Short mmCIF file of C-alpha atoms in Angstrom, two decimals:
data_model
loop_
_atom_site.label_atom_id
_atom_site.label_comp_id
_atom_site.label_asym_id
_atom_site.label_seq_id
_atom_site.Cartn_x
_atom_site.Cartn_y
_atom_site.Cartn_z
CA MET A 79 -6.95 -20.69 -23.34
CA ARG A 80 -5.53 -17.27 -23.15
CA ARG A 81 -2.22 -17.31 -20.86
CA LEU A 82 -3.08 -16.97 -17.08
CA VAL A 83 -1.19 -13.68 -16.96
CA GLU A 84 -3.40 -12.06 -19.97
CA GLN A 85 -6.50 -13.62 -18.46
CA SER A 86 -9.00 -10.85 -16.65
CA PRO A 87 -9.21 -11.76 -12.73
CA VAL A 88 -12.72 -13.21 -13.67
CA GLN A 89 -11.58 -15.37 -16.49
CA PHE A 90 -8.64 -16.47 -13.96
CA ALA A 91 -11.53 -17.25 -10.99
CA THR A 92 -13.24 -19.29 -13.86
CA THR A 93 -10.33 -21.15 -15.10
CA LEU A 94 -9.37 -21.93 -11.30
CA ARG A 95 -13.06 -23.12 -10.66
CA ALA A 96 -12.87 -25.33 -13.94
CA GLN A 97 -9.77 -27.10 -12.48
CA GLY A 98 -11.67 -27.76 -9.34
CA CYS A 99 -9.65 -25.10 -7.45
CA GLY A 100 -10.94 -22.92 -4.96
CA ARG A 101 -7.67 -22.01 -3.57
CA GLY A 102 -3.83 -21.81 -4.87
CA TYR A 103 -0.65 -20.52 -4.03
CA LEU A 104 2.93 -19.66 -5.12
CA VAL A 105 5.43 -20.22 -2.47
CA PHE A 106 9.17 -19.35 -3.02
CA GLU A 107 11.39 -22.30 -1.85
CA PRO A 108 14.97 -20.36 -0.84
CA GLY A 109 16.72 -24.10 -0.97
CA GLY A 110 15.63 -24.69 -4.63
CA GLY A 111 15.36 -21.26 -5.95
CA ARG A 112 12.23 -21.42 -7.63
CA TYR A 113 8.53 -20.95 -6.69
CA ARG A 114 6.41 -24.14 -5.86
CA ALA A 115 2.78 -24.06 -7.26
CA SER A 116 -0.11 -25.65 -5.39
CA HIS A 117 -1.85 -27.09 -8.78
CA PRO A 118 -0.46 -27.65 -12.30
CA ILE A 119 -1.98 -24.90 -14.03
CA LEU A 120 -0.26 -22.20 -11.97
CA GLU A 121 3.05 -23.23 -12.92
CA GLU A 122 2.90 -20.35 -15.78
CA LEU A 123 2.40 -17.94 -12.78
CA ALA A 124 5.37 -19.64 -11.15
CA GLY A 125 7.65 -18.74 -14.36
CA PHE A 126 6.03 -15.51 -14.41
CA LEU A 127 6.97 -14.36 -10.98
CA ALA A 128 10.72 -15.72 -11.61
CA VAL A 129 11.30 -14.13 -14.83
CA GLY A 130 9.00 -11.25 -14.87
CA THR A 131 8.82 -9.42 -11.82
CA PRO A 132 11.01 -7.40 -9.62
CA ALA A 133 12.65 -8.69 -6.72
CA CYS A 134 10.68 -11.87 -6.94
CA ALA A 135 12.82 -13.94 -4.95
CA ALA A 136 12.57 -11.89 -2.09
CA HIS A 137 8.59 -12.56 -1.84
CA GLU A 138 7.97 -15.34 0.34
CA ALA A 139 4.53 -16.30 -0.97
CA VAL A 140 1.38 -15.54 -3.01
CA PHE A 141 -2.19 -16.93 -1.89
CA PHE A 142 -5.36 -16.70 -4.25
CA GLN A 143 -8.91 -17.84 -3.43
CA VAL A 144 -12.18 -17.37 -4.98
CA GLY A 145 -15.17 -16.26 -3.32
CA ARG A 146 -17.64 -19.05 -2.45
CA GLU A 147 -20.78 -16.40 -2.60
CA SER A 148 -19.18 -13.27 -4.06
CA GLY A 149 -17.47 -15.17 -6.95
CA ALA A 150 -14.83 -12.47 -6.63
CA LEU A 151 -10.87 -13.42 -6.82
CA MET A 152 -9.16 -12.70 -3.75
CA SER A 153 -4.91 -12.83 -3.01
CA ALA A 154 -2.70 -12.00 -0.45
CA PHE A 155 0.99 -11.14 -1.00
CA VAL A 156 3.61 -11.84 1.28
CA HIS A 157 7.06 -10.00 0.77
CA GLN A 158 9.44 -10.51 3.78
CA SER A 159 8.34 -11.56 7.17
CA VAL A 160 11.65 -11.94 9.00
CA ARG A 161 10.75 -9.08 10.92
CA GLY A 162 7.47 -10.16 11.74
CA GLN A 163 4.04 -11.04 10.37
CA ALA A 164 3.28 -9.54 6.99
CA GLN A 165 1.18 -6.80 7.08
CA GLY A 166 -0.86 -4.38 4.63
CA GLY A 167 -3.75 -3.05 3.49
CA LEU A 168 -6.68 -4.53 1.44
CA ARG A 169 -7.13 -2.87 -1.92
CA HIS A 170 -10.22 -3.40 -3.83
CA TRP A 171 -9.54 -2.56 -7.12
CA PRO A 172 -10.29 -3.63 -10.89
CA TYR A 173 -7.38 -4.74 -13.06
CA GLU A 174 -7.34 -5.57 -16.58
CA CYS A 175 -5.33 -8.76 -16.14
CA MET A 176 -3.77 -10.87 -14.02
CA GLY A 177 -0.28 -9.67 -14.67
CA ASP A 178 -1.27 -6.13 -13.71
CA LEU A 179 -2.52 -7.71 -10.65
CA ILE A 180 0.38 -9.84 -9.61
CA ARG A 181 2.87 -6.82 -10.27
CA ASP A 182 0.76 -4.63 -8.32
CA GLY A 183 0.54 -6.85 -5.18
CA LEU A 184 4.23 -7.70 -5.50
CA ARG A 185 5.32 -3.91 -5.54
CA LEU A 186 2.68 -2.88 -2.88
CA SER A 187 3.91 -6.04 -0.28
CA GLN A 188 7.67 -4.96 -0.81
CA ALA A 189 7.24 -1.39 -0.22
CA MET A 190 5.26 -2.43 3.01
CA THR A 191 8.51 -4.42 4.19
CA ARG A 192 10.40 -1.30 3.69
CA LYS A 193 8.23 0.85 5.27
CA CYS A 194 7.84 -1.10 8.20
CA ALA A 195 11.71 -1.60 8.73
CA LEU A 196 12.33 2.05 8.50
CA ALA A 197 9.67 2.96 10.77
CA GLY A 198 10.98 0.30 13.34
CA LEU A 199 7.93 -1.81 13.64
CA TRP A 200 8.21 -5.44 14.33
CA TRP A 201 6.48 -6.64 11.19
CA GLY A 202 6.99 -7.42 7.58
CA GLY A 203 5.49 -6.86 4.18
CA GLY A 204 2.01 -7.77 2.78
CA LYS A 205 -0.83 -6.94 0.82
CA GLY A 206 -3.92 -7.87 -0.03
CA LEU A 207 -5.94 -7.42 -3.20
CA ILE A 208 -9.57 -8.01 -4.03
CA ALA A 209 -10.20 -7.67 -8.02
CA ARG A 210 -12.97 -5.35 -8.23
CA GLU A 211 -15.39 -7.16 -10.74
CA PRO A 212 -17.08 -4.87 -13.64
CA GLY A 213 -20.37 -3.45 -13.07
CA GLU A 214 -21.89 -1.79 -9.87
CA ALA A 215 -22.00 -4.51 -7.86
CA PHE A 216 -19.26 -3.24 -5.36
CA ARG A 217 -21.21 0.05 -4.47
CA ASP A 218 -24.10 -2.36 -3.16
CA PRO A 219 -23.59 -2.65 0.58
CA ASP A 220 -25.27 -6.27 0.95
CA HIS A 221 -22.64 -7.60 -1.68
CA ARG A 222 -19.72 -5.53 0.14
CA ALA A 223 -20.49 -7.10 3.56
CA VAL A 224 -20.68 -10.76 1.85
CA LEU A 225 -17.23 -9.81 0.14
CA TYR A 226 -15.25 -8.64 2.88
CA ARG A 227 -16.57 -11.06 5.26
CA GLU A 228 -15.22 -13.98 2.87
CA TYR A 229 -12.17 -12.05 2.81
CA GLY A 230 -11.74 -12.32 6.54
CA ALA A 231 -12.22 -15.86 6.42
CA PHE A 232 -9.41 -16.21 3.69
CA VAL A 233 -7.10 -14.23 6.11
CA SER A 234 -8.18 -16.42 8.90
CA SER A 235 -7.17 -19.38 6.89
CA LEU A 236 -3.81 -18.00 6.51
CA ARG A 237 -3.30 -18.40 10.61
CA GLY A 238 -1.47 -15.08 10.32
CA CYS A 239 1.27 -15.04 8.04
CA TYR A 240 -0.52 -12.38 6.58
CA VAL A 241 -2.45 -9.19 8.76
CA THR A 242 -4.78 -7.26 6.90
CA ALA A 243 -6.04 -3.61 7.19
CA GLU A 244 -7.66 -0.67 5.43
CA ASP A 245 -6.36 0.33 1.74
CA ALA A 246 -7.70 2.04 -1.32
CA GLY A 247 -11.19 1.09 -2.39
CA THR A 248 -11.87 -0.26 1.04
CA ALA A 249 -13.72 1.89 4.09
CA PRO A 250 -13.89 1.28 7.56
CA TRP A 251 -17.04 -0.39 7.77
CA ASP A 252 -15.70 -3.00 4.91
CA MET A 253 -12.95 -3.22 7.79
CA ALA A 254 -15.51 -4.00 10.28
CA GLN A 255 -17.13 -6.91 8.03
CA VAL A 256 -13.47 -8.43 7.74
CA PHE A 257 -13.04 -8.40 11.75
CA ARG A 258 -16.31 -10.49 11.82
CA THR A 259 -14.55 -13.36 10.45
CA THR A 260 -11.08 -13.03 11.22
CA ARG A 261 -8.57 -11.60 14.28
CA PHE A 262 -5.72 -10.92 11.96
CA ALA A 263 -6.83 -7.31 10.85
CA THR A 264 -6.10 -3.74 11.67
CA SER A 265 -7.14 -0.31 11.59
CA ILE A 266 -10.52 -1.89 12.66
CA PRO A 267 -13.23 0.91 13.58
CA ARG A 268 -13.01 2.28 17.66
CA GLU A 269 -16.11 0.84 18.20
CA VAL A 270 -14.81 -2.72 18.11
CA GLY A 271 -11.25 -1.71 19.80
CA GLY A 272 -9.31 -0.53 16.83
CA ALA A 273 -7.64 2.50 16.25
CA GLY A 274 -10.01 3.53 13.43
CA ASN A 275 -9.24 5.25 10.08
CA PRO A 276 -5.50 5.58 9.62
CA SER A 277 -6.01 8.45 6.98
CA PRO A 278 -5.49 11.18 8.83
CA ALA A 279 -2.12 9.95 10.64
CA THR A 280 -0.91 9.29 7.54
CA ALA A 281 -1.70 12.76 6.14
CA ALA A 282 0.25 14.18 9.14
CA GLY A 283 3.20 11.97 8.05
CA VAL A 284 3.56 13.25 4.65
CA VAL A 285 3.04 16.80 5.93
CA CYS A 286 6.01 16.14 8.04
CA ALA A 287 8.16 14.79 5.32
CA MET A 288 7.36 17.73 3.26
CA GLU A 289 8.66 20.04 6.17
CA ALA A 290 11.92 17.75 6.67
CA ALA A 291 12.49 18.00 2.91
CA LEU A 292 11.98 21.84 2.65
CA GLU A 293 14.63 22.25 5.58
CA ALA A 294 17.21 19.56 3.91
CA THR A 295 17.00 21.39 0.81
CA GLY A 296 17.35 24.94 2.58
CA ARG A 297 14.21 26.05 1.06
CA GLY A 298 11.93 27.24 4.33
CA THR A 299 9.32 25.99 5.75
CA LEU A 300 5.60 25.61 4.30
CA ALA A 301 4.78 29.10 5.12
CA GLY A 302 4.12 30.53 2.01
CA ALA A 303 4.30 27.74 -0.44
CA THR A 304 2.42 26.24 -3.38
CA ILE A 305 1.24 22.92 -3.10
CA ALA A 306 -0.02 20.53 -6.31
CA MET A 307 -1.80 17.47 -5.33
CA GLN A 308 -3.21 14.72 -7.16
CA GLY A 309 -5.89 13.06 -5.42
CA ALA A 310 -7.64 14.54 -2.30
CA GLY A 311 -9.46 11.33 -0.60
CA ASN A 312 -9.78 10.68 2.99
CA VAL A 313 -5.76 11.43 3.27
CA GLY A 314 -5.56 14.34 0.66
CA SER A 315 -8.40 16.09 2.56
CA SER A 316 -6.62 15.93 6.01
CA MET A 317 -3.57 16.87 4.12
CA ILE A 318 -4.95 20.31 3.21
CA ALA A 319 -6.25 21.13 6.36
CA LEU A 320 -2.68 20.52 7.86
CA LEU A 321 -0.93 22.36 5.11
CA LEU A 322 -3.50 25.40 5.61
CA GLU A 323 -2.62 25.47 9.58
CA ARG A 324 0.83 25.95 8.32
CA ASP A 325 -0.11 29.19 6.05
CA VAL A 326 0.68 27.58 2.76
CA ALA A 327 -0.10 30.21 0.13
CA ARG A 328 -2.29 27.80 -2.24
CA VAL A 329 -3.19 24.32 -2.70
CA ALA A 330 -4.05 23.01 -6.33
CA VAL A 331 -5.68 19.60 -6.35
CA SER A 332 -7.11 17.61 -8.75
CA GLU A 333 -9.86 14.68 -7.95
CA ILE A 334 -11.60 12.59 -9.93
CA CYS A 335 -14.44 11.74 -7.36
CA PRO A 336 -17.50 14.22 -8.34
CA ASP A 337 -18.67 13.52 -4.43
CA GLN A 338 -15.25 14.10 -3.08
CA ARG A 339 -14.75 17.48 -5.25
CA SER A 340 -18.14 18.62 -3.87
CA ALA A 341 -16.95 17.85 -0.32
CA LEU A 342 -13.70 19.60 -0.94
CA LYS A 343 -15.04 22.92 -2.28
CA ASN A 344 -17.69 22.92 0.87
CA SER A 345 -14.43 22.10 3.28
CA PHE A 346 -12.29 24.73 1.99
CA GLU A 347 -15.21 27.59 0.84
CA ASP A 348 -12.90 30.74 0.98
CA ARG A 349 -9.83 29.33 1.40
CA PRO A 350 -6.80 29.13 -1.06
CA VAL A 351 -7.86 25.83 -2.42
CA GLU A 352 -8.31 25.38 -6.01
CA VAL A 353 -10.28 21.90 -6.36
CA ARG A 354 -10.29 20.85 -10.43
CA ASP A 355 -12.12 18.21 -11.97
CA ALA A 356 -10.19 15.25 -13.41
CA ARG A 357 -10.69 12.12 -15.45
CA PRO A 358 -9.00 8.75 -14.66
CA GLY A 359 -5.62 8.80 -16.57
CA ASP A 360 -5.31 12.78 -16.36
CA ASP A 361 -2.14 13.81 -15.31
CA SER A 362 -2.16 17.41 -15.84
CA ILE A 363 -1.67 18.35 -12.08
CA LEU A 364 1.55 16.99 -12.31
CA ALA A 365 2.75 19.66 -14.43
CA GLU A 366 1.42 22.45 -12.12
CA PRO A 367 3.68 25.01 -10.84
CA CYS A 368 4.50 24.62 -7.22
CA ASP A 369 7.25 24.41 -4.71
CA ILE A 370 6.21 20.59 -3.62
CA LEU A 371 4.32 18.19 -5.69
CA ALA A 372 2.24 15.65 -3.76
CA PRO A 373 1.03 12.36 -5.92
CA ASN A 374 -1.53 11.19 -3.62
CA ALA A 375 -3.67 8.63 -5.81
CA LEU A 376 -2.64 5.53 -7.19
CA GLY A 377 0.86 4.54 -8.00
CA GLY A 378 3.20 4.55 -11.13
CA VAL A 379 2.61 8.52 -12.33
CA LEU A 380 5.96 9.31 -12.42
CA GLY A 381 7.73 8.17 -15.84
CA PRO A 382 9.08 9.10 -18.94
CA LYS A 383 5.36 10.53 -19.84
CA THR A 384 5.03 12.75 -16.84
CA ILE A 385 8.66 13.50 -15.31
CA PRO A 386 9.62 16.11 -18.29
CA GLY A 387 6.72 18.54 -17.36
CA ILE A 388 7.22 18.47 -13.56
CA ARG A 389 7.34 21.93 -12.27
CA ALA A 390 8.09 21.36 -8.55
CA ALA A 391 11.22 21.88 -6.75
CA ILE A 392 10.25 18.74 -4.31
CA VAL A 393 8.23 15.80 -5.11
CA CYS A 394 6.59 14.08 -1.97
CA GLY A 395 3.36 12.58 -1.65
CA ALA A 396 1.19 9.85 0.37
CA ALA A 397 0.50 7.47 -2.78
CA ASN A 398 2.87 4.15 -3.02
CA ASN A 399 5.28 3.05 -5.62
CA GLN A 400 4.83 6.73 -7.46
CA LEU A 401 7.93 5.79 -9.95
CA VAL A 402 6.93 3.75 -12.79
CA ASP A 403 10.60 2.26 -12.57
CA GLU A 404 12.62 3.22 -9.43
CA GLU A 405 16.29 3.59 -10.69
CA ARG A 406 15.39 5.17 -14.14
CA ASP A 407 12.79 7.48 -12.83
CA ALA A 408 14.52 8.32 -9.69
CA ARG A 409 17.56 9.24 -11.70
CA ALA A 410 15.30 11.23 -13.79
CA LEU A 411 14.11 13.17 -11.23
CA ALA A 412 17.47 14.09 -9.97
CA ASP A 413 18.72 15.11 -13.58
CA ARG A 414 16.31 17.39 -13.32
CA ASN A 415 17.22 18.75 -9.82
CA ILE A 416 14.04 17.55 -8.47
CA THR A 417 14.03 16.21 -4.89
CA TYR A 418 12.01 12.96 -4.28
CA VAL A 419 11.15 11.82 -1.26
CA PRO A 420 10.21 8.31 -1.49
CA ASP A 421 6.79 7.22 -0.77
CA PHE A 422 7.56 4.78 1.77
CA VAL A 423 9.87 7.16 4.07
CA ALA A 424 7.03 9.69 3.86
CA ASN A 425 3.67 7.83 4.42
CA ARG A 426 4.36 5.61 7.36
CA MET A 427 2.15 6.77 9.68
CA GLY A 428 -0.98 4.81 8.65
CA ILE A 429 0.72 1.52 9.39
CA VAL A 430 2.43 3.28 12.39
CA GLN A 431 -1.28 4.04 13.88
CA CYS A 432 -2.81 0.90 13.28
CA ALA A 433 0.55 -1.99 13.46
CA ASN A 434 0.29 -2.83 17.08
CA GLU A 435 -3.41 -2.12 18.06
CA GLN A 436 -3.79 -5.54 19.23
CA TYR A 437 -1.94 -4.19 22.24
CA GLY A 438 -4.51 -1.82 23.24
CA TYR A 439 -5.34 1.54 21.78
CA VAL A 440 -4.43 4.98 23.49
CA GLY A 441 -5.76 8.26 22.85
CA ASP A 442 -2.84 10.56 21.16
CA ASP A 443 -0.35 7.81 21.80
CA PRO A 444 3.16 8.90 22.40
CA ARG A 445 4.51 5.45 20.72
CA VAL A 446 2.60 7.19 17.57
CA ARG A 447 3.41 11.00 17.86
CA ARG A 448 7.15 10.29 18.68
CA HIS A 449 7.07 9.58 14.88
CA LEU A 450 6.46 13.25 14.00
CA ASP A 451 8.73 14.72 16.45
CA PRO A 452 11.67 16.30 14.43
CA GLU A 453 14.02 15.67 17.44
CA TRP A 454 13.58 11.88 17.29
CA ASN A 455 16.54 10.22 15.49
CA GLY A 456 13.84 7.36 14.38
CA GLY A 457 11.26 10.06 13.03
CA ILE A 458 10.18 10.73 9.67
CA HIS A 459 11.92 14.22 9.83
CA ALA A 460 15.03 12.66 10.67
CA THR A 461 14.65 9.69 8.32
CA VAL A 462 14.21 12.21 5.42
CA LYS A 463 16.80 14.08 6.26
CA ARG A 464 19.52 11.25 6.26
CA VAL A 465 18.12 9.71 3.00
CA LEU A 466 18.30 13.31 1.38
CA ALA A 467 21.70 13.70 3.08
CA SER A 468 23.38 10.45 1.47
CA ALA A 469 25.71 10.58 -1.30
CA GLU A 470 23.29 7.86 -3.42
CA ASN A 471 20.33 8.81 -4.81
CA PRO A 472 17.58 9.33 -2.19
CA VAL A 473 15.78 6.05 -3.24
CA VAL A 474 18.84 4.15 -3.26
CA ALA A 475 19.69 5.20 -0.23
CA ALA A 476 16.19 4.45 1.41
CA ASN A 477 15.76 1.18 -0.27
CA GLN A 478 19.34 0.24 0.77
CA LEU A 479 18.58 1.28 5.05
CA ALA A 480 15.24 -0.41 4.64
CA ASP A 481 16.41 -3.59 3.47
CA GLU A 482 19.26 -3.71 5.78
CA ARG A 483 16.51 -3.44 8.67
CA ALA A 484 14.27 -6.14 6.85
CA LEU A 485 16.52 -8.69 7.59
CA GLU A 486 16.65 -8.22 11.25
CA PRO A 487 14.69 -11.26 12.95
CA HIS A 488 11.83 -10.63 15.24
CA PRO A 489 13.34 -10.40 18.96
CA ILE A 490 10.79 -12.95 19.83
CA TRP A 491 9.24 -15.04 17.57
CA GLY A 492 12.13 -14.74 14.66
CA HIS A 493 10.79 -15.89 11.04
CA ARG A 494 7.80 -17.57 12.27
CA SER A 495 5.56 -16.62 9.18
CA ARG A 496 7.83 -18.94 7.13
CA GLU A 497 7.04 -21.69 9.77
CA ILE A 498 3.27 -20.86 9.37
CA VAL A 499 3.41 -21.16 5.67
CA ALA A 500 4.85 -24.53 5.79
CA SER A 501 2.40 -25.80 8.05
CA LEU A 502 -0.15 -24.51 5.55
CA LEU A 503 1.72 -26.24 2.84
CA ALA A 504 1.96 -29.68 5.07
CA ASP A 505 -1.62 -29.50 5.73
CA GLY A 506 -3.19 -29.44 2.30
CA TRP A 507 -4.51 -25.67 2.59
CA GLU A 508 -5.23 -25.51 -1.29
CA ASN A 509 -7.75 -28.35 -0.84
CA ALA A 510 -9.53 -26.98 2.10
CA GLY A 511 -11.28 -24.29 0.15
CA ASP A 512 -12.98 -26.59 -2.68
#
């Protein structure tokens, strides 16, 4: 049998089922300094987390479940929950192997911890992943309804240690299905009392970060600037509209989805917006001459293959985990005198808008709006300038600041999620899904 990390998610789900496991977990035991696996077959993954992944010791738990009806592999990653419940979006995406899925979940959940901490939210970092299976079933509304209701039930089974939300591959209607089977969800539609699609808020935050970076580096304002964007889905299209309001000279954008390209061309007809066709793996837009480069698609696009070709003064985008290797690639950008705004500093507004919607939704909420206020010391503008002014590399400076704040216990509940995880293990959570 192939090693678990080399198996596709479909093969991994089949392996779990063959072992009589509908569920499984990997939980870090601080006292023992190792991961506890729910089943002997998962010991290999425990070893993989211990030696083959970044910052593995800080991740508190990873949960897996195979959907009873859909057969899809579902997962939830809890990075650090000292500040509060682990929160992070639900990504529905194809993964070639389990090693790729696990690495993605760990990186994304760690970024959410840092994002929440820097934003001053009393939340920890988490991430949900549904491994998209080969074929076209993921486009079928009936299949998606089943899939997302199953994921909601999975989240409910975790008793609130992880709270899910919208992310890549997941739409507002999908979140409505999740909400049918769990209350531990945010960015749910406004028709059912939520804050709705967080993309416009995310876009506003990234544009705010661009303005702060221009000011911090003495390059003026967005007026007359040229922006290159990789990806223009919900977030990117909202960014284009905001940039045009600020009188940018030109926006060049690459997009892989034909329907989205058509929508962009129709929305910004007769405006200085150039929409380019792209195929998966096409990173040519990263070498576009511009003032600001905005990676807005998936992460891991800035590395040894792409950084030498960048012709931008500033890199500031909406995508999570843009650097292939944080330390190496941040240093490579600095060596080329390219100012890099860490992603979790710039793209906080999605989680800011939806994180606390259980307390009620306020239109034009001043607690949300203040994050865009250049005068507020805790806002995006001030944080970007603080990080860029540090003697450290901006990635190092942002990480240090966020990691310190991430260790501040929730003022009411303390480290409650750790207690929840302990109760799941004590009650045999792994056996209840069989």
